[in-house]
mmCIF file of C-alpha atoms and ligand atoms in Angstrom:
data_model
loop_
_atom_site.group_PDB
_atom_site.id
_atom_site.type_symbol
_atom_site.label_atom_id
_atom_site.label_comp_id
_atom_site.label_asym_id
_atom_site.label_seq_id
_atom_site.Cartn_x
_atom_site.Cartn_y
_atom_site.Cartn_z
ATOM 1 C CA MET E 1 8.386 16.228 -6.860
ATOM 2 C CA THR E 2 6.724 13.269 -8.630
ATOM 3 C CA THR E 3 3.464 14.253 -10.329
ATOM 4 C CA ALA E 4 0.468 11.982 -10.834
ATOM 5 C CA THR E 5 1.339 11.591 -14.526
ATOM 6 C CA GLN E 6 4.852 10.298 -13.695
ATOM 7 C CA CYS E 7 3.821 8.162 -10.715
ATOM 8 C CA ILE E 8 3.982 4.368 -11.083
ATOM 9 C CA PHE E 9 1.181 3.822 -8.561
ATOM 10 C CA CYS E 10 -1.058 6.339 -10.363
ATOM 11 C CA SER E 11 -0.462 4.501 -13.634
ATOM 12 C CA ILE E 12 -1.515 1.198 -11.977
ATOM 13 C CA ALA E 13 -4.577 2.973 -10.525
ATOM 14 C CA ARG E 14 -5.574 4.201 -14.003
ATOM 15 C CA ASP E 15 -5.135 0.733 -15.559
ATOM 16 C CA THR E 16 -8.448 -0.768 -14.473
ATOM 17 C CA ALA E 17 -7.729 -4.007 -16.404
ATOM 18 C CA ASN E 18 -4.341 -4.616 -14.700
ATOM 19 C CA PRO E 19 -4.331 -8.327 -13.744
ATOM 20 C CA ASP E 20 -1.795 -7.703 -10.947
ATOM 21 C CA VAL E 21 -4.395 -5.806 -8.931
ATOM 22 C CA LEU E 22 -5.689 -8.193 -6.231
ATOM 23 C CA TYR E 23 -8.352 -5.840 -4.891
ATOM 24 C CA ARG E 24 -9.835 -2.560 -6.053
ATOM 25 C CA ASP E 25 -12.584 -0.228 -4.871
ATOM 26 C CA ASP E 26 -13.442 3.463 -5.210
ATOM 27 C CA ARG E 27 -10.759 4.528 -2.706
ATOM 28 C CA CYS E 28 -7.818 2.138 -3.005
ATOM 29 C CA PHE E 29 -6.270 -0.903 -4.650
ATOM 30 C CA VAL E 30 -3.871 -3.688 -3.631
ATOM 31 C CA VAL E 31 -0.923 -5.272 -5.440
ATOM 32 C CA ARG E 32 1.896 -7.613 -4.408
ATOM 33 C CA ASP E 33 5.160 -5.804 -3.841
ATOM 34 C CA ILE E 34 7.410 -6.333 -6.879
ATOM 35 C CA ASN E 35 10.366 -6.991 -4.529
ATOM 36 C CA PRO E 36 8.796 -8.841 -1.592
ATOM 37 C CA LYS E 37 10.560 -8.761 1.784
ATOM 38 C CA SER E 38 8.350 -11.471 3.290
ATOM 39 C CA PRO E 39 6.196 -14.362 1.991
ATOM 40 C CA VAL E 40 3.196 -12.041 2.168
ATOM 41 C CA HIS E 41 4.074 -8.509 1.077
ATOM 42 C CA LEU E 42 1.200 -6.466 -0.280
ATOM 43 C CA LEU E 43 0.843 -2.749 -0.905
ATOM 44 C CA VAL E 44 -2.466 -1.052 -0.086
ATOM 45 C CA ILE E 45 -2.497 2.100 -2.180
ATOM 46 C CA PRO E 46 -4.994 4.987 -2.341
ATOM 47 C CA ASN E 47 -6.292 5.684 -5.851
ATOM 48 C CA MET E 48 -5.610 9.374 -5.258
ATOM 49 C CA HIS E 49 -2.081 10.735 -5.643
ATOM 50 C CA ILE E 50 -1.021 12.437 -2.403
ATOM 51 C CA ALA E 51 2.564 13.656 -2.745
ATOM 52 C CA SER E 52 3.262 13.637 0.999
ATOM 53 C CA LEU E 53 1.538 12.855 4.281
ATOM 54 C CA ALA E 54 2.086 16.564 4.921
ATOM 55 C CA TYR E 55 -0.963 17.055 2.675
ATOM 56 C CA VAL E 56 -3.150 14.677 4.668
ATOM 57 C CA GLY E 57 -5.767 16.397 6.782
ATOM 58 C CA PRO E 58 -9.289 15.682 8.029
ATOM 59 C CA GLY E 59 -10.546 15.556 4.425
ATOM 60 C CA GLN E 60 -8.392 12.491 3.723
ATOM 61 C CA VAL E 61 -9.606 10.461 6.730
ATOM 62 C CA PRO E 62 -12.161 8.461 4.669
ATOM 63 C CA VAL E 63 -9.386 7.380 2.292
ATOM 64 C CA MET E 64 -6.498 6.936 4.751
ATOM 65 C CA GLY E 65 -8.622 5.146 7.344
ATOM 66 C CA HIS E 66 -10.024 2.874 4.648
ATOM 67 C CA LEU E 67 -6.508 1.615 3.816
ATOM 68 C CA PHE E 68 -6.381 -0.100 7.211
ATOM 69 C CA VAL E 69 -9.812 -1.691 6.791
ATOM 70 C CA VAL E 70 -8.726 -3.103 3.417
ATOM 71 C CA ALA E 71 -5.365 -4.199 4.871
ATOM 72 C CA GLU E 72 -7.182 -6.310 7.479
ATOM 73 C CA GLU E 73 -9.380 -7.821 4.758
ATOM 74 C CA MET E 74 -6.291 -8.683 2.702
ATOM 75 C CA ALA E 75 -4.570 -10.181 5.773
ATOM 76 C CA ARG E 76 -7.595 -12.456 6.153
ATOM 77 C CA ARG E 77 -7.423 -13.459 2.484
ATOM 78 C CA GLU E 78 -3.694 -14.184 2.819
ATOM 79 C CA ASN E 79 -4.250 -16.245 6.000
ATOM 80 C CA VAL E 80 -2.036 -14.154 8.258
ATOM 81 C CA THR E 81 -4.685 -12.732 10.575
ATOM 82 C CA LEU E 82 -3.876 -15.214 13.351
ATOM 83 C CA SER E 83 -0.120 -15.565 12.725
ATOM 84 C CA GLY E 84 0.246 -11.788 12.653
ATOM 85 C CA TYR E 85 1.508 -9.208 10.248
ATOM 86 C CA ARG E 86 2.984 -5.732 10.116
ATOM 87 C CA LEU E 87 1.565 -2.611 8.505
ATOM 88 C CA THR E 88 4.148 0.028 7.585
ATOM 89 C CA LEU E 89 3.727 3.402 5.953
ATOM 90 C CA ASN E 90 7.041 5.036 5.041
ATOM 91 C CA GLN E 91 7.220 8.814 4.792
ATOM 92 C CA GLY E 92 10.281 10.638 3.509
ATOM 93 C CA PRO E 93 14.010 9.936 3.189
ATOM 94 C CA ASP E 94 14.752 8.693 6.729
ATOM 95 C CA ALA E 95 12.040 6.055 6.282
ATOM 96 C CA GLN E 96 13.536 5.168 2.890
ATOM 97 C CA GLN E 97 10.320 5.970 1.053
ATOM 98 C CA THR E 98 10.989 5.376 -2.647
ATOM 99 C CA ILE E 99 7.579 6.057 -4.215
ATOM 100 C CA ALA E 100 6.023 9.412 -3.373
ATOM 101 C CA HIS E 101 2.448 8.167 -3.273
ATOM 102 C CA PRO E 102 1.434 6.930 0.165
ATOM 103 C CA HIS E 103 0.980 3.185 0.525
ATOM 104 C CA VAL E 104 0.642 0.743 3.396
ATOM 105 C CA HIS E 105 2.954 -2.271 3.304
ATOM 106 C CA LEU E 106 1.301 -5.445 4.624
ATOM 107 C CA MET E 107 4.023 -7.947 5.537
ATOM 108 C CA GLY E 108 3.618 -11.357 7.086
ATOM 109 C CA GLY E 109 4.160 -15.077 6.658
ATOM 110 C CA ARG E 110 7.391 -15.130 8.645
ATOM 111 C CA GLN E 111 8.711 -13.945 11.999
ATOM 112 C CA LEU E 112 9.373 -10.254 11.386
ATOM 113 C CA GLY E 113 12.443 -8.675 12.959
ATOM 114 C CA ASP E 114 12.639 -5.683 15.221
ATOM 115 C CA MET E 115 11.538 -2.375 13.811
ATOM 116 C CA GLY E 116 14.655 -0.500 12.968
HETATM 117 P P1 5GP Q 1 8.481 2.561 -0.183
HETATM 118 O O1 5GP Q 1 9.955 2.317 -0.085
HETATM 119 O O2 5GP Q 1 8.183 3.808 -1.002
HETATM 120 O O3 5GP Q 1 7.783 2.546 1.130
HETATM 121 O O4 5GP Q 1 7.890 1.315 -0.943
HETATM 122 C C1 5GP Q 1 7.820 1.204 -2.334
HETATM 123 C C2 5GP Q 1 7.629 -0.261 -2.642
HETATM 124 O O5 5GP Q 1 7.092 -0.381 -3.946
HETATM 125 C C3 5GP Q 1 8.921 -1.057 -2.611
HETATM 126 O O6 5GP Q 1 8.820 -2.105 -1.633
HETATM 127 C C4 5GP Q 1 9.067 -1.600 -4.042
HETATM 128 O O7 5GP Q 1 9.562 -2.918 -4.087
HETATM 129 C C5 5GP Q 1 7.640 -1.503 -4.572
HETATM 130 N N1 5GP Q 1 7.529 -1.239 -5.999
HETATM 131 C C6 5GP Q 1 8.285 -0.393 -6.759
HETATM 132 N N2 5GP Q 1 7.842 -0.370 -8.034
HETATM 133 C C7 5GP Q 1 6.788 -1.233 -8.086
HETATM 134 C C8 5GP Q 1 5.925 -1.637 -9.146
HETATM 135 O O8 5GP Q 1 6.019 -1.199 -10.291
HETATM 136 N N3 5GP Q 1 4.950 -2.550 -8.831
HETATM 137 C C9 5GP Q 1 4.824 -3.064 -7.574
HETATM 138 N N4 5GP Q 1 3.844 -3.954 -7.374
HETATM 139 N N5 5GP Q 1 5.622 -2.696 -6.547
HETATM 140 C C10 5GP Q 1 6.587 -1.789 -6.800
HETATM 141 ZN ZN1 ZN Q 2 0.631 8.640 -7.607
#
């Protein structure tokens, strides 16, 4: 299991001077995906390392719910609010999650295919 000290998203969270961070507050931060799948492809990432959504309970609602508020704000900044966008949160192998620190993908700027 990836620990917070090994986690790439935790290291970005700790680096408060990282110029790649588009948005930051006390609960989350936003970066562009390093390998974008659409013209707009952002990652909304909680500051806190949570190894799995299995560990998310009522105590994490203020953080997890906040990700969606920030995602909508970022969609507005990226001018995709009206054209539309997709929010995706992958969990586990079948979803092809590669980084074990929850994050919401915000994708837009093109016609997105079927979910599959
Ligand atoms: P997952 O597959 O876990 O849902 O998504 C992980 C995403 O993180 C992938 O889309 C991948 O391109 C992106 N990613 C991996 N390493 C980095 C990195 O160091 N910086 C940024 N900005 N994105 C990364
Ligand atoms: Zn982490």
